[in-house]
Tab-separated table of C-alpha atoms in Angstrom:
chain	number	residue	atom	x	y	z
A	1	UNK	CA	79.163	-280.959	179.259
A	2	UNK	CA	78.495	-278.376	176.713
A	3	UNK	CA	76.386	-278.834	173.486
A	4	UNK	CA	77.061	-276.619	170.780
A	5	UNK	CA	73.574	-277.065	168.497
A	6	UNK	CA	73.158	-275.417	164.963
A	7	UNK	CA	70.317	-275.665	163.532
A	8	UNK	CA	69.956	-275.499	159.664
A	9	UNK	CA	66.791	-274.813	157.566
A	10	UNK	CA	68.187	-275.891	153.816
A	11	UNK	CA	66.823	-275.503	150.656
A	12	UNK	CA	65.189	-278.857	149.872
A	13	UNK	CA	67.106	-278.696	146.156
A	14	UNK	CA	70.620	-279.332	148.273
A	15	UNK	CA	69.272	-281.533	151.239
A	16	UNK	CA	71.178	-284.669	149.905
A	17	UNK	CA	74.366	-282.525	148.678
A	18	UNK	CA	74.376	-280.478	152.247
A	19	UNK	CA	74.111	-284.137	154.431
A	20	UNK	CA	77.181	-285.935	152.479
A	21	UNK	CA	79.198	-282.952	152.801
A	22	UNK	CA	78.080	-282.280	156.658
A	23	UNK	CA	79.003	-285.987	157.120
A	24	UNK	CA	82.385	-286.609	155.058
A	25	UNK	CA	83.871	-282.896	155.249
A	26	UNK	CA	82.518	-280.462	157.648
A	27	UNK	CA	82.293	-282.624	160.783
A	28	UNK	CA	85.558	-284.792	159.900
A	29	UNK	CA	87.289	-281.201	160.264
A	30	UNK	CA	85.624	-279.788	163.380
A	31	UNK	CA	86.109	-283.589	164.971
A	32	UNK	CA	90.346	-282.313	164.449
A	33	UNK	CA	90.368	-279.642	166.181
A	34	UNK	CA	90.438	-282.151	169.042
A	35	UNK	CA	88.257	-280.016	170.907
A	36	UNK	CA	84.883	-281.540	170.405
A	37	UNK	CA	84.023	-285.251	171.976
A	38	UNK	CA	80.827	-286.373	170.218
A	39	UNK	CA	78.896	-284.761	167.357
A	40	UNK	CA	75.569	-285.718	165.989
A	41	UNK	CA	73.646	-284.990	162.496
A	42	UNK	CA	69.817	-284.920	163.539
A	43	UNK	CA	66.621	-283.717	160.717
A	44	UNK	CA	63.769	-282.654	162.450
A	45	UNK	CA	60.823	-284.786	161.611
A	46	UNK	CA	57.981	-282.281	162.599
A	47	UNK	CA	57.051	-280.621	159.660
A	48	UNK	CA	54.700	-278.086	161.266
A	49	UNK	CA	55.369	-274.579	159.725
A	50	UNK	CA	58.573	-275.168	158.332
A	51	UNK	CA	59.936	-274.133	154.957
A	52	UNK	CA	62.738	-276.558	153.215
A	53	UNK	CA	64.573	-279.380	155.434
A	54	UNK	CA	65.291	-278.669	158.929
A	55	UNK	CA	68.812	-280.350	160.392
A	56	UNK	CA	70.668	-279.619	163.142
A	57	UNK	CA	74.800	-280.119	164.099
A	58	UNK	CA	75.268	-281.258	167.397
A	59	UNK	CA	79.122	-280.813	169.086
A	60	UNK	CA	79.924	-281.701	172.594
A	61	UNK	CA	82.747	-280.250	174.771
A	62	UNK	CA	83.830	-281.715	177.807
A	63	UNK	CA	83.483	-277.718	179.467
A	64	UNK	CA	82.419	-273.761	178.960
A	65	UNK	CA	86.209	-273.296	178.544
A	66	UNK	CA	86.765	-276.073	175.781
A	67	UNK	CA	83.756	-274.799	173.891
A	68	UNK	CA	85.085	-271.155	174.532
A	69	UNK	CA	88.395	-272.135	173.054
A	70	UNK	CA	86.616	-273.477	169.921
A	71	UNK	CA	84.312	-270.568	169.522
A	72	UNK	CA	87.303	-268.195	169.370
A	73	UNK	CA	89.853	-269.745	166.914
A	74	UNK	CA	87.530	-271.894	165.044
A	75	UNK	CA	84.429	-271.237	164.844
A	76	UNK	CA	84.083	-268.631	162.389
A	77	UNK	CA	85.952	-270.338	159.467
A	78	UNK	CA	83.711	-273.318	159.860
A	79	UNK	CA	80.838	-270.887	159.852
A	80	UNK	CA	83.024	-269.337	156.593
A	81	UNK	CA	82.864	-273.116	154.951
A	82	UNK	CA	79.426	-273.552	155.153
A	83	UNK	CA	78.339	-270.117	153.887
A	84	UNK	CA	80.681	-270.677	150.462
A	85	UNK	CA	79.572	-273.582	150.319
A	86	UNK	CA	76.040	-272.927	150.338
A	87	UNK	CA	75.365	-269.247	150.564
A	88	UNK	CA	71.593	-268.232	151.024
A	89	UNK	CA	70.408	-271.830	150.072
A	90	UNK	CA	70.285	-272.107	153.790
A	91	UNK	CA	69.880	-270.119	156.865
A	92	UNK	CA	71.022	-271.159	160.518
A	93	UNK	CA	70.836	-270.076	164.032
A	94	UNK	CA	72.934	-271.709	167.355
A	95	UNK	CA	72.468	-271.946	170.699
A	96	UNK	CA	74.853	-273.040	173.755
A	97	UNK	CA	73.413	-275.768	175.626
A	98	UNK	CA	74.453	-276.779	179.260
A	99	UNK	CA	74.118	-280.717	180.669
A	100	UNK	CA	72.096	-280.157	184.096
């Protein structure tokens, strides 16, 4: 299994705005691709450091190849989505994480 994670630090000002959409819009659409099997909307609850609201976008994939697949024809206009939606009110960073 493959876990695609984003992690999101918003702006607090669109926290509530940024987890309806994530929830009713952004995930719905990734979740048709049929490529993904599970996703997950987590907030960090450490608050050590951190500037704004820290969340992060969890998508499984059964394999490397699924989640390759996805990466190439899709993952860019999601990427595209979020950024018009919310420009520089938030900034993110992913990582590819492998079930051991």
């Amino acid at each position: 299994m493959i876990i695609y994670n984003t992690t999101y630090t918003l702006d607090t000002a669109i926290q509530h705005e940024w987890l309806y959409w994530v929830r009713t819009d952004y995930v719905p659409a990734i979740l048709e691709t049929g490529l993904v099997t599970a996703s997950r909307v987590l907030r960090l609850i450490s608050d050590v450091g951190q500037q704004g609201v820290v969340c992060t976008v969890q998508l499984e994939f059964s394999d490397r190849s699924t989640y390759e697949t996805f990466n190439a024809d899709f993952a860019d206009l999601f990427y595209g989505r979020m950024t018009f939606r919310f420009g520089t009110k938030l900034a993110s960073f992913s990582t590819v994480l492998e079930e051991v």
